[in-house]
Coordinates of C-alpha atoms in Angstrom, one line a residue:
M237 CA -110.6 -22.3 17.2
G238 CA -110.1 -18.7 15.9
V239 CA -108.1 -17.9 18.9
C240 CA -106.0 -20.9 18.5
V241 CA -105.4 -20.2 14.8
Y242 CA -104.4 -16.7 15.7
H243 CA -102.0 -17.7 18.3
S244 CA -100.5 -20.3 16.0
R245 CA -99.8 -17.7 13.4
V246 CA -98.2 -15.4 15.9
S247 CA -96.0 -18.2 17.1
L248 CA -95.0 -19.2 13.6
R249 CA -94.2 -15.5 12.9
R250 CA -92.0 -15.3 16.0
I251 CA -90.3 -18.5 15.1
A252 CA -89.6 -17.2 11.6
I253 CA -88.3 -13.9 13.0
I254 CA -86.2 -15.7 15.6
G255 CA -84.9 -18.2 13.0
G256 CA -84.1 -15.4 10.5
G257 CA -82.2 -13.6 13.2
A258 CA -80.2 -16.7 14.0
L259 CA -79.4 -17.3 10.3
V260 CA -78.2 -13.7 10.1
I261 CA -76.0 -14.2 13.1
V262 CA -74.6 -17.5 11.6
L263 CA -74.0 -15.8 8.3
V264 CA -72.3 -12.9 9.9
A265 CA -70.1 -15.2 12.0
V266 CA -69.2 -17.3 9.0
G267 CA -68.4 -14.1 7.0
G268 CA -66.3 -12.7 9.7
G269 CA -64.4 -16.0 10.1
A270 CA -63.7 -16.1 6.4
T271 CA -62.4 -12.6 6.5
Y272 CA -60.2 -13.6 9.4
A273 CA -59.0 -16.8 7.8
F274 CA -58.2 -15.3 4.4
A275 CA -56.4 -12.2 5.8
G276 CA -52.8 -11.8 4.4
D277 CA -50.8 -14.3 2.4
I278 CA -49.7 -16.5 5.3
P279 CA -52.3 -18.8 6.9
R280 CA -53.3 -18.1 10.5
G281 CA -51.4 -20.1 13.1
T282 CA -48.2 -20.4 11.0
T283 CA -44.9 -20.0 12.8
V284 CA -41.2 -20.3 11.7
L285 CA -38.6 -20.8 14.4
G286 CA -41.1 -19.6 16.9
V287 CA -42.0 -16.4 15.1
D288 CA -45.7 -16.0 14.3
L289 CA -46.2 -15.0 10.7
G290 CA -50.0 -15.7 10.4
G291 CA -52.2 -13.2 8.6
L292 CA -49.2 -11.3 7.1
S293 CA -48.3 -10.6 3.5
R294 CA -45.2 -12.2 2.1
A295 CA -43.2 -9.0 2.4
E296 CA -44.4 -8.4 5.9
A297 CA -43.7 -12.0 6.9
A298 CA -40.1 -11.7 5.5
D299 CA -39.5 -8.5 7.5
V300 CA -41.0 -9.9 10.7
L301 CA -38.9 -13.1 10.3
R302 CA -35.7 -11.0 9.9
D303 CA -36.5 -9.1 13.0
G304 CA -37.2 -12.3 14.8
L305 CA -33.9 -13.8 13.8
V306 CA -32.0 -10.9 15.3
G307 CA -32.7 -12.3 18.7
R308 CA -31.2 -15.6 17.5
E309 CA -27.9 -14.2 16.3
A310 CA -25.9 -16.2 18.8
R311 CA -27.5 -19.4 17.5
L312 CA -27.3 -18.5 13.8
T313 CA -23.7 -17.3 13.9
A314 CA -22.2 -19.9 16.3
P315 CA -19.6 -22.3 14.8
V316 CA -21.2 -25.6 13.6
T317 CA -19.6 -28.9 14.4
V318 CA -19.4 -31.3 11.5
R319 CA -18.2 -34.9 11.4
V320 CA -16.7 -36.6 8.4
G321 CA -16.1 -40.3 9.3
D322 CA -14.3 -40.2 12.7
Q323 CA -13.0 -36.7 12.2
S324 CA -14.7 -33.6 13.5
A325 CA -14.2 -29.9 12.7
Q326 CA -16.0 -26.6 13.1
I327 CA -17.1 -24.3 10.4
K328 CA -18.4 -20.7 10.7
P329 CA -21.7 -20.1 9.0
A330 CA -20.5 -16.8 7.5
D331 CA -17.5 -18.6 5.9
V332 CA -19.8 -21.0 3.9
G333 CA -22.8 -18.7 3.3
L334 CA -25.0 -20.7 5.8
G335 CA -28.1 -18.7 6.8
V336 CA -31.9 -18.4 6.6
D337 CA -33.4 -17.0 3.4
A338 CA -36.3 -14.9 4.9
D339 CA -37.9 -14.2 1.5
A340 CA -37.9 -17.8 0.4
T341 CA -39.2 -18.9 3.8
A342 CA -42.1 -16.4 3.6
E343 CA -42.9 -17.9 0.2
A344 CA -42.9 -21.4 1.6
A345 CA -45.1 -20.3 4.5
A346 CA -47.7 -18.9 2.1
D347 CA -48.0 -22.3 0.5
G348 CA -51.0 -23.6 2.5
G349 CA -54.8 -23.1 2.7
P350 CA -56.6 -20.8 5.1
R351 CA -57.6 -22.0 8.5
L352 CA -59.7 -20.8 11.4
W353 CA -58.3 -23.0 14.0
G354 CA -55.1 -24.9 14.7
S355 CA -51.5 -24.2 14.0
R356 CA -48.6 -25.3 11.8
T357 CA -44.8 -25.0 11.9
V358 CA -42.9 -24.2 8.7
E359 CA -39.3 -25.1 8.4
P360 CA -37.0 -22.2 7.4
V361 CA -35.4 -22.2 4.0
V362 CA -31.7 -22.7 4.7
T363 CA -29.0 -21.5 2.2
V364 CA -25.4 -22.6 2.0
D365 CA -22.7 -22.1 -0.6
A366 CA -21.9 -25.7 -1.7
E367 CA -18.5 -24.8 -3.1
R368 CA -17.3 -22.8 -0.1
L369 CA -18.6 -25.5 2.2
D370 CA -16.8 -28.2 0.2
A371 CA -13.6 -26.2 0.4
A372 CA -14.0 -25.8 4.2
L373 CA -14.7 -29.5 4.7
R374 CA -11.8 -30.9 2.5
P375 CA -9.0 -30.5 5.0
T376 CA -11.0 -32.7 7.5
A377 CA -12.2 -35.1 4.8
K378 CA -8.7 -35.6 3.6
K379 CA -7.8 -37.4 6.8
V380 CA -10.4 -40.1 6.3
A381 CA -11.1 -40.0 2.6
K382 CA -9.5 -42.2 0.0
A383 CA -8.1 -40.1 -2.8
M384 CA -9.0 -41.0 -6.4
T385 CA -6.1 -42.0 -8.6
M386 CA -6.2 -39.3 -11.2
P387 CA -5.8 -40.2 -14.8
A388 CA -2.8 -38.9 -16.6
V389 CA -0.3 -39.5 -19.4
T390 CA 3.3 -38.9 -18.3
F391 CA 6.6 -39.2 -20.3
T392 CA 9.8 -41.1 -19.5
G393 CA 12.0 -39.3 -21.9
T394 CA 9.9 -39.4 -25.0
T395 CA 8.0 -42.6 -24.1
P396 CA 4.4 -41.9 -23.0
K397 CA 3.0 -43.9 -20.0
A398 CA -0.6 -44.2 -19.1
V399 CA -1.8 -43.6 -15.5
Y400 CA -5.2 -45.2 -15.2
P401 CA -8.0 -43.7 -13.0
E402 CA -9.1 -45.5 -9.8
P403 CA -12.2 -44.5 -7.7
G404 CA -11.9 -43.1 -4.3
R405 CA -14.1 -42.2 -1.4
G406 CA -14.7 -38.6 -0.5
L407 CA -17.1 -35.6 -0.5
E408 CA -19.7 -34.7 -3.0
A409 CA -20.5 -30.9 -2.7
A410 CA -24.2 -31.2 -3.3
R411 CA -24.6 -34.0 -0.8
S412 CA -22.6 -32.2 1.9
A413 CA -24.7 -29.0 1.4
E414 CA -27.9 -31.0 1.7
A415 CA -26.8 -32.6 4.9
V416 CA -25.9 -29.2 6.5
R417 CA -29.2 -27.6 5.3
A418 CA -31.3 -30.4 6.7
A419 CA -29.6 -30.7 10.1
W420 CA -28.5 -27.2 11.0
L421 CA -31.6 -25.8 12.8
R422 CA -33.3 -29.0 13.7
G423 CA -33.0 -31.2 16.8
D424 CA -30.1 -31.0 19.1
W425 CA -28.1 -28.2 17.5
V426 CA -25.0 -29.0 19.7
A427 CA -24.8 -32.5 18.1
P428 CA -22.3 -32.7 15.1
I429 CA -23.8 -32.7 11.6
E430 CA -22.8 -35.9 9.8
I431 CA -21.3 -35.3 6.4
P432 CA -21.5 -38.3 4.1
L433 CA -18.6 -39.9 2.4
V434 CA -19.5 -41.2 -1.0
D435 CA -17.8 -43.1 -3.8
V436 CA -16.1 -40.7 -6.2
H437 CA -15.0 -41.5 -9.7
P438 CA -12.7 -39.6 -12.0
V439 CA -14.6 -38.4 -15.0
T440 CA -12.0 -39.7 -17.5
T441 CA -12.2 -43.4 -18.1
R442 CA -9.4 -46.0 -18.7
E443 CA -10.5 -46.2 -22.3
E444 CA -10.2 -42.5 -22.8
V445 CA -6.7 -42.5 -21.4
D446 CA -5.7 -45.2 -23.9
K447 CA -7.2 -43.2 -26.7
L448 CA -5.3 -40.1 -25.5
V449 CA -2.0 -42.1 -25.7
A450 CA -2.8 -43.4 -29.2
E451 CA -4.1 -40.2 -30.7
L452 CA -2.0 -37.5 -29.1
A453 CA 0.8 -38.5 -26.8
R454 CA 2.6 -40.9 -29.2
P455 CA 2.2 -38.8 -32.3
A456 CA 3.3 -35.7 -30.4
V457 CA 6.8 -37.0 -29.8
A458 CA 7.1 -39.0 -33.0
A459 CA 8.8 -36.1 -34.8
P460 CA 10.0 -32.5 -34.2
V461 CA 7.9 -29.4 -35.0
S462 CA 9.3 -26.4 -36.9
V463 CA 8.5 -22.9 -35.7
T464 CA 9.0 -20.3 -38.4
T465 CA 9.6 -16.7 -37.4
P466 CA 10.7 -13.6 -39.3
R467 CA 14.1 -14.0 -37.7
G468 CA 14.6 -17.7 -38.5
T469 CA 13.3 -21.1 -37.7
V470 CA 13.3 -22.8 -34.3
T471 CA 13.1 -26.6 -34.1
V472 CA 11.0 -28.0 -31.2
P473 CA 12.5 -31.5 -30.6
P474 CA 10.4 -34.4 -29.3
A475 CA 12.2 -34.1 -25.9
A476 CA 11.0 -30.5 -25.5
I477 CA 7.5 -31.6 -26.5
A478 CA 7.5 -34.3 -23.9
K479 CA 8.6 -31.9 -21.2
S480 CA 6.0 -29.3 -22.0
L481 CA 2.9 -31.3 -23.0
V482 CA 0.7 -31.6 -20.0
L483 CA -1.8 -34.5 -19.8
T484 CA -3.0 -34.6 -16.2
G485 CA -6.4 -34.7 -14.7
D486 CA -7.9 -31.8 -12.8
R487 CA -9.7 -32.2 -9.4
T488 CA -12.5 -34.1 -11.1
G489 CA -10.2 -36.2 -13.2
K490 CA -10.8 -34.4 -16.4
I491 CA -7.8 -34.2 -18.7
T492 CA -7.6 -31.1 -20.8
P493 CA -4.4 -31.3 -23.0
K494 CA -2.2 -28.2 -23.0
V495 CA 1.3 -27.1 -23.7
D496 CA 2.8 -25.3 -20.7
E497 CA 4.5 -22.2 -22.1
K498 CA 7.0 -21.8 -19.2
K499 CA 8.1 -25.4 -19.5
L500 CA 8.4 -25.0 -23.2
R501 CA 10.7 -22.0 -22.9
T502 CA 12.8 -23.9 -20.4
A503 CA 12.9 -27.0 -22.6
L504 CA 13.9 -25.0 -25.7
G505 CA 16.7 -23.3 -23.8
S506 CA 19.3 -21.5 -26.0
A507 CA 17.5 -22.5 -29.2
L508 CA 15.2 -19.4 -28.7
G509 CA 18.3 -17.2 -28.5
K510 CA 18.9 -17.7 -32.2
V511 CA 15.8 -15.6 -33.0
E512 CA 15.2 -13.6 -29.9
V513 CA 16.7 -10.3 -28.9
A514 CA 16.7 -9.5 -25.1
P515 CA 15.7 -5.9 -24.1
K516 CA 18.4 -3.8 -22.6
E517 CA 17.5 -1.9 -19.5
A518 CA 18.4 1.7 -19.0
T519 CA 21.1 2.1 -16.5
I520 CA 22.8 5.0 -14.8
S521 CA 26.4 5.3 -13.8
I522 CA 28.7 8.0 -12.5
A523 CA 30.9 9.5 -15.2
G524 CA 33.0 12.6 -14.7
G525 CA 31.6 13.0 -11.2
A526 CA 28.0 13.1 -12.3
P527 CA 25.2 10.6 -13.0
K528 CA 24.8 9.6 -16.7
V529 CA 21.9 7.7 -18.1
L530 CA 22.8 4.9 -20.5
A531 CA 20.0 4.4 -23.0
S532 CA 17.7 1.4 -23.0
T533 CA 16.7 -0.6 -26.1
G534 CA 13.7 -2.8 -26.8
G535 CA 13.8 -6.5 -27.6
Q536 CA 11.9 -9.2 -29.5
T537 CA 10.8 -12.6 -28.1
V538 CA 8.8 -15.4 -29.4
D539 CA 5.2 -15.2 -28.2
L540 CA 5.3 -18.5 -26.2
K541 CA 1.7 -18.1 -25.0
A542 CA 0.4 -18.0 -28.6
L543 CA 2.9 -20.8 -29.6
A544 CA 1.7 -23.1 -26.9
T545 CA -1.9 -22.7 -28.2
D546 CA -1.0 -23.1 -31.9
L547 CA 1.4 -26.0 -31.2
L548 CA -1.3 -28.3 -29.6
P549 CA -3.3 -29.2 -32.7
V550 CA -0.2 -29.8 -34.7
L551 CA 1.2 -32.5 -32.3
A552 CA -1.4 -35.1 -33.3
R553 CA -0.3 -34.9 -37.0
A554 CA 2.1 -37.2 -38.8
D555 CA 2.9 -34.5 -41.3
G556 CA 2.5 -30.8 -41.7
R557 CA 4.3 -30.3 -38.4
T558 CA 5.0 -26.6 -38.9
V559 CA 3.8 -23.6 -36.9
A560 CA 4.1 -19.9 -37.6
G561 CA 5.7 -18.3 -34.6
K562 CA 4.8 -14.8 -33.6
M563 CA 7.3 -12.3 -32.5
V564 CA 6.4 -9.7 -29.9
E565 CA 8.1 -6.5 -28.9
V566 CA 9.4 -6.5 -25.4
K567 CA 10.0 -3.1 -23.6
P568 CA 12.7 -2.8 -21.0
K569 CA 11.4 -2.6 -17.4
T570 CA 13.3 0.6 -17.0
T571 CA 13.5 2.9 -20.0
T572 CA 15.8 5.9 -20.7
D573 CA 12.8 8.2 -20.1
D574 CA 12.0 6.5 -16.8
L575 CA 15.5 7.1 -15.4
T576 CA 15.7 10.6 -16.8
K577 CA 12.5 11.6 -15.0
M578 CA 13.7 10.3 -11.6
G579 CA 15.8 13.4 -11.0
I580 CA 19.0 11.5 -10.1
K581 CA 21.4 14.4 -10.6
Q582 CA 23.5 15.1 -7.5
Q583 CA 25.2 13.5 -4.5
V584 CA 22.9 13.5 -1.5
S585 CA 25.1 11.5 0.9
T586 CA 28.2 9.4 1.2
F587 CA 29.6 7.2 4.0
T588 CA 32.9 5.3 4.4
T589 CA 34.1 2.7 6.9
K590 CA 37.6 1.3 7.2
F591 CA 38.7 -2.3 7.3
T592 CA 42.1 -4.1 7.8
G593 CA 43.8 -7.0 6.2
G594 CA 43.9 -5.7 2.6
L595 CA 41.9 -7.0 -0.3
S596 CA 43.4 -10.5 -0.1
S597 CA 41.7 -11.4 3.3
P598 CA 38.5 -13.4 3.1
R599 CA 36.6 -10.8 5.1
S600 CA 37.7 -8.0 2.7
K601 CA 36.7 -10.2 -0.3
N602 CA 33.2 -10.6 1.2
I603 CA 32.9 -6.8 1.6
V604 CA 33.9 -6.2 -2.0
Q605 CA 31.6 -9.0 -3.3
I606 CA 28.5 -7.6 -1.7
S607 CA 29.4 -4.1 -2.7
K608 CA 29.7 -5.1 -6.3
E609 CA 26.2 -6.7 -6.2
V610 CA 24.6 -3.5 -4.9
D611 CA 26.6 -1.1 -7.1
G612 CA 24.3 0.7 -9.6
A613 CA 21.0 -0.3 -7.9
V614 CA 18.2 2.2 -8.4
V615 CA 15.5 2.7 -5.7
K616 CA 12.4 4.2 -7.3
P617 CA 10.2 6.7 -5.5
G618 CA 8.1 4.9 -2.9
E619 CA 10.1 1.7 -3.3
T620 CA 11.6 -0.2 -0.3
F621 CA 15.1 -1.6 -0.8
S622 CA 15.9 -4.9 0.9
L623 CA 19.5 -5.9 1.0
N624 CA 18.7 -9.6 1.4
G625 CA 16.1 -9.3 -1.3
H626 CA 18.6 -7.6 -3.6
T627 CA 21.6 -10.0 -3.1
G628 CA 19.7 -13.2 -2.3
E629 CA 21.6 -15.9 -0.4
R630 CA 25.3 -15.1 0.3
G631 CA 27.1 -18.5 0.2
Y632 CA 30.1 -20.2 -1.3
A633 CA 28.3 -20.6 -4.6
Q634 CA 27.8 -16.9 -4.8
G635 CA 31.5 -16.1 -4.3
Y636 CA 31.6 -15.6 -0.5
H637 CA 34.3 -16.9 1.9
D638 CA 34.5 -17.9 5.6
A639 CA 35.3 -15.0 7.9
P640 CA 34.5 -14.2 11.5
V641 CA 30.9 -13.8 12.4
I642 CA 29.1 -13.4 15.8
L643 CA 27.2 -16.6 16.6
N644 CA 25.9 -17.5 20.1
G645 CA 27.8 -14.6 21.6
K646 CA 31.3 -15.3 20.2
L647 CA 33.2 -14.9 17.0
V648 CA 33.4 -18.0 14.9
P649 CA 34.2 -18.6 11.2
G650 CA 31.1 -18.2 9.0
V651 CA 30.4 -17.8 5.3
A652 CA 30.1 -14.1 4.2
G653 CA 31.6 -12.7 7.4
G654 CA 32.2 -9.0 6.8
A655 CA 28.9 -8.4 5.0
S656 CA 27.8 -6.5 8.1
Q657 CA 30.4 -3.9 7.5
F658 CA 29.0 -3.1 4.1
T659 CA 25.5 -3.2 5.7
T660 CA 26.5 -0.6 8.2
T661 CA 28.0 1.6 5.5
L662 CA 24.9 1.3 3.3
F663 CA 22.6 2.0 6.3
N664 CA 24.5 5.2 7.1
A665 CA 24.4 6.4 3.5
A666 CA 20.6 5.9 3.4
Y667 CA 20.4 7.5 6.9
Y668 CA 22.3 10.6 5.9
A669 CA 20.3 10.8 2.7
G670 CA 17.3 11.2 4.9
L671 CA 15.6 8.0 3.6
E672 CA 13.0 6.3 5.8
E673 CA 14.4 3.5 8.0
V674 CA 12.3 0.3 7.7
E675 CA 14.3 -2.5 9.3
H676 CA 17.8 -2.7 10.8
K677 CA 19.4 -4.2 13.8
P678 CA 22.7 -3.1 15.4
H679 CA 25.3 -5.6 16.5
S680 CA 25.1 -7.2 20.0
Y681 CA 28.6 -5.9 20.7
Y682 CA 30.0 -2.5 19.9
F683 CA 32.8 -2.3 17.3
S684 CA 34.8 0.9 17.2
R685 CA 35.0 0.9 13.4
Y686 CA 31.2 1.7 13.3
P687 CA 29.3 4.7 14.7
A688 CA 27.5 3.7 17.9
V689 CA 23.7 3.0 17.6
I690 CA 23.4 3.9 13.9
E691 CA 25.0 0.7 12.5
S692 CA 23.5 -2.6 11.4
T693 CA 24.2 -6.3 11.2
I694 CA 22.7 -8.8 8.7
F695 CA 22.2 -12.5 8.4
Y696 CA 20.4 -14.2 5.6
P697 CA 17.5 -14.7 5.7
S698 CA 16.5 -13.7 9.2
L699 CA 18.1 -10.3 9.6
D700 CA 17.8 -7.8 6.9
L701 CA 18.4 -4.1 6.2
K702 CA 15.5 -2.3 4.6
F703 CA 15.0 1.4 3.8
K704 CA 12.3 3.2 1.9
N705 CA 12.8 5.9 -0.7
D706 CA 10.1 8.2 0.7
T707 CA 11.0 11.1 -1.7
K708 CA 9.6 11.9 -5.2
Y709 CA 13.1 11.3 -6.7
G710 CA 14.9 8.1 -7.7
V711 CA 18.0 7.1 -5.7
L712 CA 21.2 5.6 -7.2
I713 CA 23.4 3.5 -4.9
D714 CA 27.0 3.9 -5.9
T715 CA 29.7 1.7 -4.2
S716 CA 33.4 1.9 -4.3
Y717 CA 36.3 0.5 -2.4
T718 CA 40.0 0.8 -1.7
S719 CA 42.5 -1.7 -0.1
N720 CA 41.3 -0.5 3.4
S721 CA 37.8 1.1 3.0
I722 CA 34.4 0.7 1.6
T723 CA 32.2 3.7 0.5
V724 CA 28.6 4.0 -0.4
T725 CA 27.3 7.1 -2.1
M726 CA 23.7 8.0 -2.7
W727 CA 22.8 10.1 -5.8
S728 CA 19.4 11.8 -6.1
T729 CA 17.9 15.3 -5.7
K730 CA 18.5 16.9 -2.3
V731 CA 15.4 17.1 -0.1
Y732 CA 17.0 18.4 3.0
D733 CA 19.8 21.0 3.6
S734 CA 21.5 18.6 6.0
V735 CA 21.0 15.5 8.0
K736 CA 23.1 15.3 11.2
T737 CA 23.4 13.1 14.3
E738 CA 23.6 14.0 18.0
W739 CA 24.5 11.3 20.5
S740 CA 23.7 11.1 24.2
A741 CA 26.4 10.2 26.7
R742 CA 26.9 6.5 27.3
R743 CA 25.1 5.0 30.3
N744 CA 24.6 1.7 32.2
I745 CA 28.2 0.8 31.3
T746 CA 29.3 -2.8 32.0
Q747 CA 32.8 -4.3 31.8
P748 CA 33.8 -7.4 29.8
R749 CA 34.5 -10.7 31.5
T750 CA 37.3 -13.0 30.5
V751 CA 36.4 -16.3 28.8
H752 CA 38.9 -19.1 28.0
L753 CA 38.0 -21.1 24.8
E754 CA 39.4 -24.4 23.6
D755 CA 42.3 -23.6 21.4
G756 CA 42.0 -24.7 17.8
P757 CA 41.4 -23.4 14.2
D758 CA 37.8 -22.3 15.0
C759 CA 38.9 -20.2 18.1
I760 CA 39.0 -16.5 17.4
A761 CA 40.5 -14.3 20.2
A762 CA 38.9 -11.0 21.1
Q763 CA 40.1 -8.1 23.3
G764 CA 36.6 -7.5 24.6
S765 CA 34.6 -4.3 24.8
Q766 CA 32.4 -2.4 27.3
G767 CA 28.6 -2.7 27.2
F768 CA 26.5 0.4 27.3
T769 CA 23.3 2.1 26.4
Q770 CA 23.2 5.1 24.1
D771 CA 20.8 7.2 22.1
A772 CA 21.3 8.9 18.7
W773 CA 19.0 11.6 17.2
R774 CA 18.8 12.0 13.4
I775 CA 18.2 15.7 12.9
F776 CA 16.8 17.1 9.6
R777 CA 17.4 20.8 8.7
Q778 CA 15.8 22.8 5.9
G779 CA 15.8 26.5 5.2
G780 CA 18.2 27.0 8.1
K781 CA 15.8 25.4 10.6
E782 CA 15.4 22.0 12.3
I783 CA 12.2 20.5 10.8
K784 CA 12.2 17.1 12.6
R785 CA 14.3 14.6 14.6
E786 CA 14.2 10.9 15.0
K787 CA 15.5 8.9 18.1
F788 CA 17.4 5.7 17.8
S789 CA 18.4 3.8 21.0
W790 CA 20.4 0.6 21.5
R791 CA 21.9 -1.5 24.3
Y792 CA 25.2 -3.1 23.6
D793 CA 26.3 -6.2 25.6
A794 CA 29.8 -6.2 27.0
E795 CA 31.8 -8.4 24.6
P796 CA 33.9 -10.9 26.6
R797 CA 37.7 -11.0 26.4
F798 CA 38.0 -14.3 24.5
I799 CA 41.3 -16.1 25.1
C800 CA 42.2 -19.2 23.1
G801 CA 43.6 -21.8 25.6
K802 CA 43.1 -22.8 29.1
A803 CA 43.6 -20.4 32.0
S804 CA 46.8 -20.8 34.0
G805 CA 46.5 -23.5 36.6
E806 CA 43.9 -25.4 34.7
G807 CA 44.7 -29.1 33.9

């Protein structure tokens, strides 16, 4: 029995030791598992777009995710196909702010309890700029959407007319953004993302339009408004109010009443001239063979921006319709000091071309007309002068006449014919002043009245003459004419001792062919001229040395010998 008891105790002790060891092992295993499971902010087994973020801190997860996305750049930057109704289009993610927010995604991935086993996939947090997306989608949506009828109050004369709002069908920026966020990185990414069309309503109601007519539009044009100024009173009649009062809905249909200052000035017309004094620009002219600056003076105008604001609350009143107008000083764009500092003090170039027919011929009249429009122009330092930009259109309304022009390879009557002669004269004056050539095009045929290569045609608006004043001094363009010549002179401060031209010999010479034209008032005969290629070098000299040269080249076509009438032997 004793032996048995002893062995039983030994066995129990062994069992206890073994059991305790097992418990320690279990506890250690559990403790280690807990340490593993609770490591980092992101639960074990968490992936985003195939990138394992488990066991990482939020900051580490965001960095790892960014690195992981680098390999997906082609996918993340590829154009996305969207469909609105039956219309499809593509948008670039970069254009609409479409992307993955790594920090927000790491935060979302951290939202979950720890785990020892298993896995989970967290969707990336997608960002998109709803306004930019909306702007990108609108051209496509416009093809299938039904536009809202925007509310407004318009005027027929001084009678207000209500335009009532009507709903439409179109895009809602927030809904469009949500559709793109939800579908961009899920499923078959090649499939187009469906953008919903929703009912859209103007924010201004029918009742609000009626209220606007009754409380503002009708009272506004019921009587004039007096604008008092230190220089007198200006009356704003109901017709001017109707033309300048704007009561139209914005993109959402919201009507914000305002007085349009530009429309108000136009509507008031000469009435403002009674109290306003226009500024006088400083000018420069040639007197006694030298440039002379004519002084500028300031002006005073009604502050229309302030008047438009102050006028609005008065329009709803039945009485007390008076507004105090503010006068503002207006400086001339070019002051006496501005011109004086430009250093326009001496002649730097002059060029003359000859014409025939006297001053009574249409062609001569056109040359004189364009020269008058350019006379006195000042080109500021760094400024580019455009002949088309300066004169604008040259048509009958501007005082030009029909004269021969080259069209489709032959001379035909055309308005402003002869303007090219002035253009060539101006080009050469700028050329010999050493100014930078920006744009010019020689004629297709050579005319002996012009220097070869360094000449220019013009045609509004497609062909222009442009040169840049690349000096630090202003340039005055002075034009003059006689009964058989046109002269352009440039006044400034000399930069170069001289600007000369050297020409190459003519090459690739071709002979004119004879062309018979149908006789009639539109037929203009021509003697014809040779075609050839030639180069011209503009050579700049300073301090007795050549400092640079520029090459100009041109190929002239042979001008046919045009004969009005059929060739002998033709029926």
